[in-house]
Amino acid sequence: MTTTPRTATTAVAGRPGTGRPAAQPATRTARRRGHEALSGYLFVAPAVVLFAVMGLYTVGYGLVLSFAQWNGFAPNWDWVGLQNYKDLLWANPEYAPEVRDAALHTLWVMIAVPLLTVAVSFPLAVLLNSARRMQPLLRSIYFVPYVTSGIAVFFAWQYILQPDGAINVLLKSVGLGSLSQPQGWLGNPHTALPTMIAVTVWGAVPVGMLMYLTGLQSVDRSVLEAAQLDGAGWWRTNASVVWPLVRPITSIVVLLNLRDSLQGFQTFLVMTNGGPGNHTNVLGLEAYRLAFLKQLAPTLGLASALGWLLFAAALVLALINLRVLRSRT
């Protein structure tokens, strides 16, 4: 009942000769929207500036530096063009063999870590999804490796893997002393890289398990009940029904672990620093060594070139994974 007079009043107020100019409400609205837009720009400005300085500038700086030789302190760069890339790939007898060994170790990590992470994460998620009781507690326990401080965990693993560490003591106590490593699991060239892969998988499983658990909880229960009515057991249901439904999650888990395996080096730096010898040296660690552990040698350009090679490899892997994911969905 009161709507009509208000509408009429508002309409009359906008007419000429009523004392209120018609453009005034529109002007106030535009001004308010301008203030809102300005406030929004001011809020996002720090993030944009930070991204421009720490992201775009450093990326562009690294790209230019990959075509030069510089030790970080000299006033001028020596422009060498593509020579840094040639030195890393084949030309330099000092750096090329190390890069090839690091590439081989990285390849093993890139193959083993995603496969083992999927192989462990999916069964754990299935078991956790079927556990109705204590599921929050078990989920928290499984997620502990991810939320624990990385450096502290790496030092703890070093202690466990030492010659007199918990792993060797446990093996000897159960009668498997022949499997213990007198040099320590990180000191033996034959066990160092597999051990580092196992530690990396241990840290990657919580995220994979949580992603699978989220996917399992979104599966329609009627699909599982239909499979059970058709006589499918627990194994057949998970292998033939659940696994295909969570295939997109598998692609994401594999892609994330491929990226971490290709670019990550913190675990290797803290626990082995590439040793013994160079048996656990990976490409990310080699780039770090070229950048910061060559004293005053002009190797910053080599480090930048290796970083861009890693970026190109990661981009190719991402495109392949995206293509495979689209072809399966």
CSV table of C-alpha atoms in Angstrom, one decimal:
chain,number,residue,atom,x,y,z
A,1,MET,CA,0.0,0.0,0.0
A,2,THR,CA,2.9,2.4,0.7
A,3,THR,CA,4.9,1.5,-2.4
A,4,THR,CA,3.0,3.5,-4.9
A,5,PRO,CA,3.3,7.0,-3.3
A,6,ARG,CA,7.1,6.5,-2.8
A,7,THR,CA,7.5,5.6,-6.4
A,8,ALA,CA,5.5,8.5,-7.5
A,9,THR,CA,7.5,10.9,-5.2
A,10,THR,CA,10.8,9.5,-6.6
A,11,ALA,CA,9.6,9.9,-10.1
A,12,VAL,CA,8.4,13.5,-9.6
A,13,ALA,CA,11.7,14.4,-7.9
A,14,GLY,CA,13.5,13.7,-11.1
A,15,ARG,CA,11.4,16.0,-13.2
A,16,PRO,CA,12.5,19.5,-14.3
A,17,GLY,CA,11.2,22.2,-12.0
A,18,THR,CA,10.9,20.1,-8.9
A,19,GLY,CA,14.1,21.5,-7.3
A,20,ARG,CA,16.1,18.2,-7.6
A,21,PRO,CA,18.2,17.7,-10.8
A,22,ALA,CA,17.5,14.3,-12.5
A,23,ALA,CA,21.2,13.5,-12.8
A,24,GLN,CA,22.0,13.9,-9.1
A,25,PRO,CA,21.1,10.3,-8.0
A,26,ALA,CA,23.0,8.9,-11.0
A,27,THR,CA,26.0,11.1,-10.1
A,28,ARG,CA,26.0,9.9,-6.5
A,29,THR,CA,25.7,6.3,-7.6
A,30,ALA,CA,28.6,6.7,-10.0
A,31,ARG,CA,30.7,8.4,-7.3
A,32,ARG,CA,30.0,5.6,-4.8
A,33,ARG,CA,31.0,3.0,-7.4
A,34,GLY,CA,34.1,5.0,-8.1
A,35,HIS,CA,35.0,5.0,-4.4
A,36,GLU,CA,34.4,1.3,-4.2
A,37,ALA,CA,36.5,0.6,-7.2
A,38,LEU,CA,39.3,2.8,-5.8
A,39,SER,CA,39.1,1.0,-2.4
A,40,GLY,CA,39.4,-2.3,-4.2
A,41,TYR,CA,42.4,-1.2,-6.2
A,42,LEU,CA,44.1,0.0,-3.0
A,43,PHE,CA,43.5,-3.3,-1.3
A,44,VAL,CA,45.0,-5.4,-4.1
A,45,ALA,CA,47.8,-2.9,-4.9
A,46,PRO,CA,50.3,-4.3,-2.4
A,47,ALA,CA,49.8,-7.8,-3.7
A,48,VAL,CA,50.1,-6.6,-7.3
A,49,VAL,CA,53.3,-4.6,-6.5
A,50,LEU,CA,54.8,-7.6,-4.6
A,51,PHE,CA,54.0,-9.9,-7.4
A,52,ALA,CA,55.5,-7.5,-10.0
A,53,VAL,CA,58.7,-7.1,-8.0
A,54,MET,CA,59.1,-10.7,-6.7
A,55,GLY,CA,57.6,-12.4,-9.6
A,56,LEU,CA,57.7,-10.7,-13.0
A,57,TYR,CA,60.9,-8.7,-12.3
A,58,THR,CA,62.9,-11.6,-10.9
A,59,VAL,CA,61.7,-13.9,-13.7
A,60,GLY,CA,62.7,-11.4,-16.4
A,61,TYR,CA,66.0,-10.7,-14.6
A,62,GLY,CA,66.7,-14.4,-14.5
A,63,LEU,CA,65.9,-14.9,-18.1
A,64,VAL,CA,68.4,-12.1,-19.1
A,65,LEU,CA,71.0,-13.4,-16.7
A,66,SER,CA,70.8,-16.8,-18.3
A,67,PHE,CA,72.6,-15.3,-21.3
A,68,ALA,CA,75.4,-13.8,-19.4
A,69,GLN,CA,78.3,-14.6,-17.0
A,70,TRP,CA,78.3,-12.9,-13.6
A,71,ASN,CA,79.4,-13.7,-10.1
A,72,GLY,CA,76.9,-11.4,-8.4
A,73,PHE,CA,79.5,-8.8,-7.3
A,74,ALA,CA,81.2,-7.6,-10.5
A,75,PRO,CA,79.9,-4.3,-11.8
A,76,ASN,CA,79.2,-5.6,-15.3
A,77,TRP,CA,78.0,-8.8,-16.9
A,78,ASP,CA,79.7,-10.7,-19.7
A,79,TRP,CA,77.2,-11.4,-22.4
A,80,VAL,CA,77.7,-14.9,-23.8
A,81,GLY,CA,74.4,-15.6,-25.5
A,82,LEU,CA,73.4,-19.3,-25.6
A,83,GLN,CA,76.8,-20.5,-24.3
A,84,ASN,CA,75.5,-21.1,-20.8
A,85,TYR,CA,72.9,-23.6,-22.2
A,86,LYS,CA,75.5,-25.3,-24.3
A,87,ASP,CA,77.9,-25.6,-21.3
A,88,LEU,CA,75.2,-27.2,-19.2
A,89,LEU,CA,74.0,-29.6,-21.9
A,90,TRP,CA,77.3,-30.8,-23.5
A,91,ALA,CA,80.1,-28.2,-24.1
A,92,ASN,CA,81.6,-27.7,-20.6
A,93,PRO,CA,83.5,-30.8,-19.4
A,94,GLU,CA,83.2,-29.6,-15.8
A,95,TYR,CA,79.5,-28.8,-15.6
A,96,ALA,CA,77.8,-31.0,-18.3
A,97,PRO,CA,78.6,-34.4,-16.6
A,98,GLU,CA,77.3,-33.2,-13.3
A,99,VAL,CA,74.1,-31.9,-14.9
A,100,ARG,CA,73.7,-35.2,-16.7
A,101,ASP,CA,74.1,-37.2,-13.5
A,102,ALA,CA,71.7,-34.9,-11.7
A,103,ALA,CA,69.2,-35.2,-14.6
A,104,LEU,CA,69.4,-39.0,-14.3
A,105,HIS,CA,68.8,-38.9,-10.5
A,106,THR,CA,65.9,-36.4,-11.0
A,107,LEU,CA,64.4,-38.7,-13.6
A,108,TRP,CA,64.4,-41.6,-11.1
A,109,VAL,CA,62.8,-39.3,-8.5
A,110,MET,CA,60.2,-38.1,-11.0
A,111,ILE,CA,59.2,-41.7,-11.8
A,112,ALA,CA,59.3,-43.2,-8.3
A,113,VAL,CA,57.8,-40.4,-6.2
A,114,PRO,CA,54.5,-40.0,-8.1
A,115,LEU,CA,53.9,-43.7,-8.6
A,116,LEU,CA,54.6,-44.5,-4.9
A,117,THR,CA,52.6,-41.6,-3.7
A,118,VAL,CA,49.6,-42.7,-5.7
A,119,ALA,CA,50.2,-46.4,-4.7
A,120,VAL,CA,50.2,-45.4,-1.0
A,121,SER,CA,47.7,-42.6,-0.9
A,122,PHE,CA,44.8,-44.2,-2.7
A,123,PRO,CA,44.6,-47.4,-0.4
A,124,LEU,CA,45.0,-45.2,2.7
A,125,ALA,CA,42.2,-43.0,1.5
A,126,VAL,CA,39.9,-46.0,0.8
A,127,LEU,CA,40.6,-47.4,4.3
A,128,LEU,CA,40.1,-44.1,5.9
A,129,ASN,CA,36.9,-43.5,4.0
A,130,SER,CA,35.5,-46.9,5.2
A,131,ALA,CA,36.4,-46.2,8.8
A,132,ARG,CA,33.4,-44.6,10.3
A,133,ARG,CA,34.8,-44.4,13.8
A,134,MET,CA,37.9,-42.3,14.7
A,135,GLN,CA,38.1,-41.0,11.2
A,136,PRO,CA,39.0,-37.4,12.3
A,137,LEU,CA,41.8,-38.8,14.6
A,138,LEU,CA,43.2,-41.1,11.9
A,139,ARG,CA,43.0,-38.3,9.3
A,140,SER,CA,45.0,-36.0,11.7
A,141,ILE,CA,47.6,-38.7,12.2
A,142,TYR,CA,48.0,-39.3,8.5
A,143,PHE,CA,48.4,-35.5,8.0
A,144,VAL,CA,51.1,-35.0,10.6
A,145,PRO,CA,54.0,-35.4,8.1
A,146,TYR,CA,52.7,-32.4,6.1
A,147,VAL,CA,52.1,-30.0,9.0
A,148,THR,CA,55.4,-30.8,10.8
A,149,SER,CA,58.2,-28.4,10.4
A,150,GLY,CA,60.3,-29.6,7.4
A,151,ILE,CA,63.8,-28.8,8.6
A,152,ALA,CA,63.1,-30.5,12.0
A,153,VAL,CA,61.7,-33.6,10.3
A,154,PHE,CA,64.7,-33.8,7.9
A,155,PHE,CA,67.1,-33.7,10.8
A,156,ALA,CA,65.1,-36.4,12.6
A,157,TRP,CA,65.2,-38.6,9.5
A,158,GLN,CA,69.0,-38.1,9.4
A,159,TYR,CA,69.3,-39.3,13.0
A,160,ILE,CA,67.0,-42.3,12.3
A,161,LEU,CA,69.0,-43.3,9.2
A,162,GLN,CA,72.4,-43.1,10.8
A,163,PRO,CA,74.6,-46.3,11.3
A,164,ASP,CA,73.4,-46.5,14.9
A,165,GLY,CA,70.0,-45.1,14.1
A,166,ALA,CA,66.5,-46.5,14.8
A,167,ILE,CA,66.2,-48.3,11.4
A,168,ASN,CA,69.4,-50.4,11.9
A,169,VAL,CA,68.6,-51.0,15.5
A,170,LEU,CA,65.1,-52.2,14.6
A,171,LEU,CA,66.3,-54.5,11.8
A,172,LYS,CA,68.9,-56.1,14.2
A,173,SER,CA,66.3,-56.5,16.9
A,174,VAL,CA,64.0,-58.5,14.7
A,175,GLY,CA,66.7,-60.7,13.3
A,176,LEU,CA,67.2,-58.9,10.0
A,177,GLY,CA,70.7,-57.5,10.8
A,178,SER,CA,71.9,-58.5,7.3
A,179,LEU,CA,69.7,-55.7,5.9
A,180,SER,CA,71.2,-53.0,8.1
A,181,GLN,CA,73.6,-50.5,6.6
A,182,PRO,CA,76.9,-50.1,8.5
A,183,GLN,CA,77.5,-46.9,6.6
A,184,GLY,CA,74.0,-45.6,7.3
A,185,TRP,CA,71.2,-45.5,4.8
A,186,LEU,CA,72.4,-42.2,3.5
A,187,GLY,CA,76.0,-43.1,3.5
A,188,ASN,CA,75.8,-46.0,1.2
A,189,PRO,CA,75.7,-45.0,-2.5
A,190,HIS,CA,73.4,-47.8,-3.4
A,191,THR,CA,70.7,-47.0,-0.7
A,192,ALA,CA,71.1,-43.2,-0.5
A,193,LEU,CA,68.8,-42.2,-3.5
A,194,PRO,CA,66.1,-44.9,-2.7
A,195,THR,CA,66.1,-43.7,0.9
A,196,MET,CA,65.7,-40.1,-0.2
A,197,ILE,CA,62.8,-41.2,-2.5
A,198,ALA,CA,61.1,-42.9,0.4
A,199,VAL,CA,61.5,-39.8,2.6
A,200,THR,CA,60.0,-37.7,-0.2
A,201,VAL,CA,57.1,-40.0,-0.6
A,202,TRP,CA,56.5,-40.0,3.2
A,203,GLY,CA,56.1,-36.2,3.0
A,204,ALA,CA,53.9,-36.3,-0.1
A,205,VAL,CA,51.4,-39.0,0.9
A,206,PRO,CA,49.3,-36.8,3.3
A,207,VAL,CA,48.3,-34.3,0.5
A,208,GLY,CA,47.5,-37.1,-1.9
A,209,MET,CA,45.6,-39.1,0.7
A,210,LEU,CA,43.5,-36.0,1.6
A,211,MET,CA,42.7,-35.3,-2.1
A,212,TYR,CA,41.7,-38.9,-2.7
A,213,LEU,CA,39.6,-38.9,0.5
A,214,THR,CA,37.8,-35.7,-0.7
A,215,GLY,CA,37.1,-37.4,-4.0
A,216,LEU,CA,35.8,-40.6,-2.4
A,217,GLN,CA,33.4,-38.8,-0.2
A,218,SER,CA,31.8,-37.2,-3.3
A,219,VAL,CA,31.2,-40.6,-5.0
A,220,ASP,CA,27.5,-41.4,-5.3
A,221,ARG,CA,26.7,-44.2,-2.8
A,222,SER,CA,24.1,-45.6,-5.2
A,223,VAL,CA,26.9,-46.4,-7.7
A,224,LEU,CA,28.8,-48.4,-5.0
A,225,GLU,CA,25.6,-50.2,-3.9
A,226,ALA,CA,24.8,-51.1,-7.5
A,227,ALA,CA,28.2,-52.6,-7.9
A,228,GLN,CA,27.8,-54.6,-4.7
A,229,LEU,CA,24.4,-55.8,-5.8
A,230,ASP,CA,26.0,-57.1,-9.0
A,231,GLY,CA,28.3,-59.2,-6.9
A,232,ALA,CA,31.4,-57.1,-6.9
A,233,GLY,CA,33.5,-57.5,-3.8
A,234,TRP,CA,35.6,-54.9,-2.0
A,235,TRP,CA,38.6,-55.2,-4.3
A,236,ARG,CA,36.6,-55.3,-7.6
A,237,THR,CA,34.5,-52.3,-6.5
A,238,ASN,CA,37.5,-50.2,-5.7
A,239,ALA,CA,39.5,-51.3,-8.7
A,240,SER,CA,36.7,-51.2,-11.4
A,241,VAL,CA,34.4,-48.5,-10.0
A,242,VAL,CA,36.1,-46.2,-7.6
A,243,TRP,CA,39.5,-45.9,-9.2
A,244,PRO,CA,38.1,-44.7,-12.6
A,245,LEU,CA,35.9,-42.2,-10.9
A,246,VAL,CA,38.9,-40.6,-9.1
A,247,ARG,CA,41.1,-40.6,-12.2
A,248,PRO,CA,41.1,-36.8,-12.4
A,249,ILE,CA,42.4,-36.6,-8.8
A,250,THR,CA,45.2,-39.1,-9.8
A,251,SER,CA,46.2,-36.8,-12.6
A,252,ILE,CA,46.5,-33.8,-10.2
A,253,VAL,CA,48.4,-35.9,-7.6
A,254,VAL,CA,50.8,-37.0,-10.3
A,255,LEU,CA,51.3,-33.5,-11.7
A,256,LEU,CA,52.0,-32.0,-8.3
A,257,ASN,CA,54.5,-34.6,-7.4
A,258,LEU,CA,56.2,-34.4,-10.8
A,259,ARG,CA,56.6,-30.6,-10.2
A,260,ASP,CA,58.0,-31.1,-6.7
A,261,SER,CA,60.3,-33.8,-7.9
A,262,LEU,CA,61.6,-31.7,-10.8
A,263,GLN,CA,62.1,-28.4,-8.9
A,264,GLY,CA,62.3,-29.4,-5.2
A,265,PHE,CA,65.7,-29.8,-3.6
A,266,GLN,CA,65.3,-28.8,0.1
A,267,THR,CA,65.2,-32.3,1.3
A,268,PHE,CA,68.3,-33.3,-0.6
A,269,LEU,CA,70.1,-30.1,0.5
A,270,VAL,CA,69.5,-30.7,4.2
A,271,MET,CA,69.8,-34.4,4.4
A,272,THR,CA,72.7,-35.3,2.0
A,273,ASN,CA,73.8,-32.1,0.1
A,274,GLY,CA,74.0,-34.4,-3.0
A,275,GLY,CA,76.2,-37.0,-1.3
A,276,PRO,CA,77.7,-39.5,-0.9
A,277,GLY,CA,79.7,-38.4,-3.9
A,278,ASN,CA,77.0,-37.1,-6.2
A,279,HIS,CA,74.7,-40.0,-5.9
A,280,THR,CA,71.8,-37.9,-4.6
A,281,ASN,CA,72.4,-34.8,-6.6
A,282,VAL,CA,69.3,-33.5,-8.4
A,283,LEU,CA,68.8,-30.7,-10.9
A,284,GLY,CA,67.3,-28.3,-8.3
A,285,LEU,CA,70.2,-28.9,-6.0
A,286,GLU,CA,72.6,-28.4,-8.8
A,287,ALA,CA,71.1,-25.1,-9.7
A,288,TYR,CA,71.4,-24.0,-6.1
A,289,ARG,CA,75.0,-25.1,-6.0
A,290,LEU,CA,75.8,-23.1,-9.2
A,291,ALA,CA,74.1,-20.0,-7.8
A,292,PHE,CA,75.3,-19.9,-4.2
A,293,LEU,CA,78.1,-22.5,-3.6
A,294,LYS,CA,80.7,-21.5,-6.2
A,295,GLN,CA,82.1,-18.7,-4.1
A,296,LEU,CA,83.1,-15.9,-6.6
A,297,ALA,CA,83.0,-18.0,-9.8
A,298,PRO,CA,80.7,-16.4,-12.5
A,299,THR,CA,78.1,-19.2,-12.4
A,300,LEU,CA,75.0,-17.2,-11.7
A,301,GLY,CA,74.2,-17.3,-15.5
A,302,LEU,CA,74.6,-21.0,-15.5
A,303,ALA,CA,72.2,-21.4,-12.6
A,304,SER,CA,69.7,-19.2,-14.3
A,305,ALA,CA,70.0,-21.2,-17.5
A,306,LEU,CA,69.5,-24.4,-15.6
A,307,GLY,CA,66.5,-22.9,-13.9
A,308,TRP,CA,64.9,-22.0,-17.2
A,309,LEU,CA,65.6,-25.5,-18.5
A,310,LEU,CA,63.7,-26.9,-15.5
A,311,PHE,CA,60.9,-24.5,-16.2
A,312,ALA,CA,60.6,-25.6,-19.8
A,313,ALA,CA,60.6,-29.3,-18.7
A,314,ALA,CA,57.9,-28.5,-16.1
A,315,LEU,CA,55.8,-26.7,-18.7
A,316,VAL,CA,56.0,-29.6,-21.1
A,317,LEU,CA,55.0,-32.1,-18.4
A,318,ALA,CA,52.1,-29.9,-17.4
A,319,LEU,CA,50.9,-29.7,-21.0
A,320,ILE,CA,51.2,-33.5,-21.5
A,321,ASN,CA,49.3,-34.1,-18.3
A,322,LEU,CA,46.6,-31.6,-19.3
A,323,ARG,CA,46.3,-33.3,-22.7
A,324,VAL,CA,46.0,-36.8,-21.1
A,325,LEU,CA,43.4,-35.5,-18.6
A,326,ARG,CA,41.3,-34.0,-21.4
A,327,SER,CA,41.4,-37.2,-23.5
A,328,ARG,CA,40.3,-39.3,-20.5
A,329,THR,CA,37.4,-37.1,-19.5
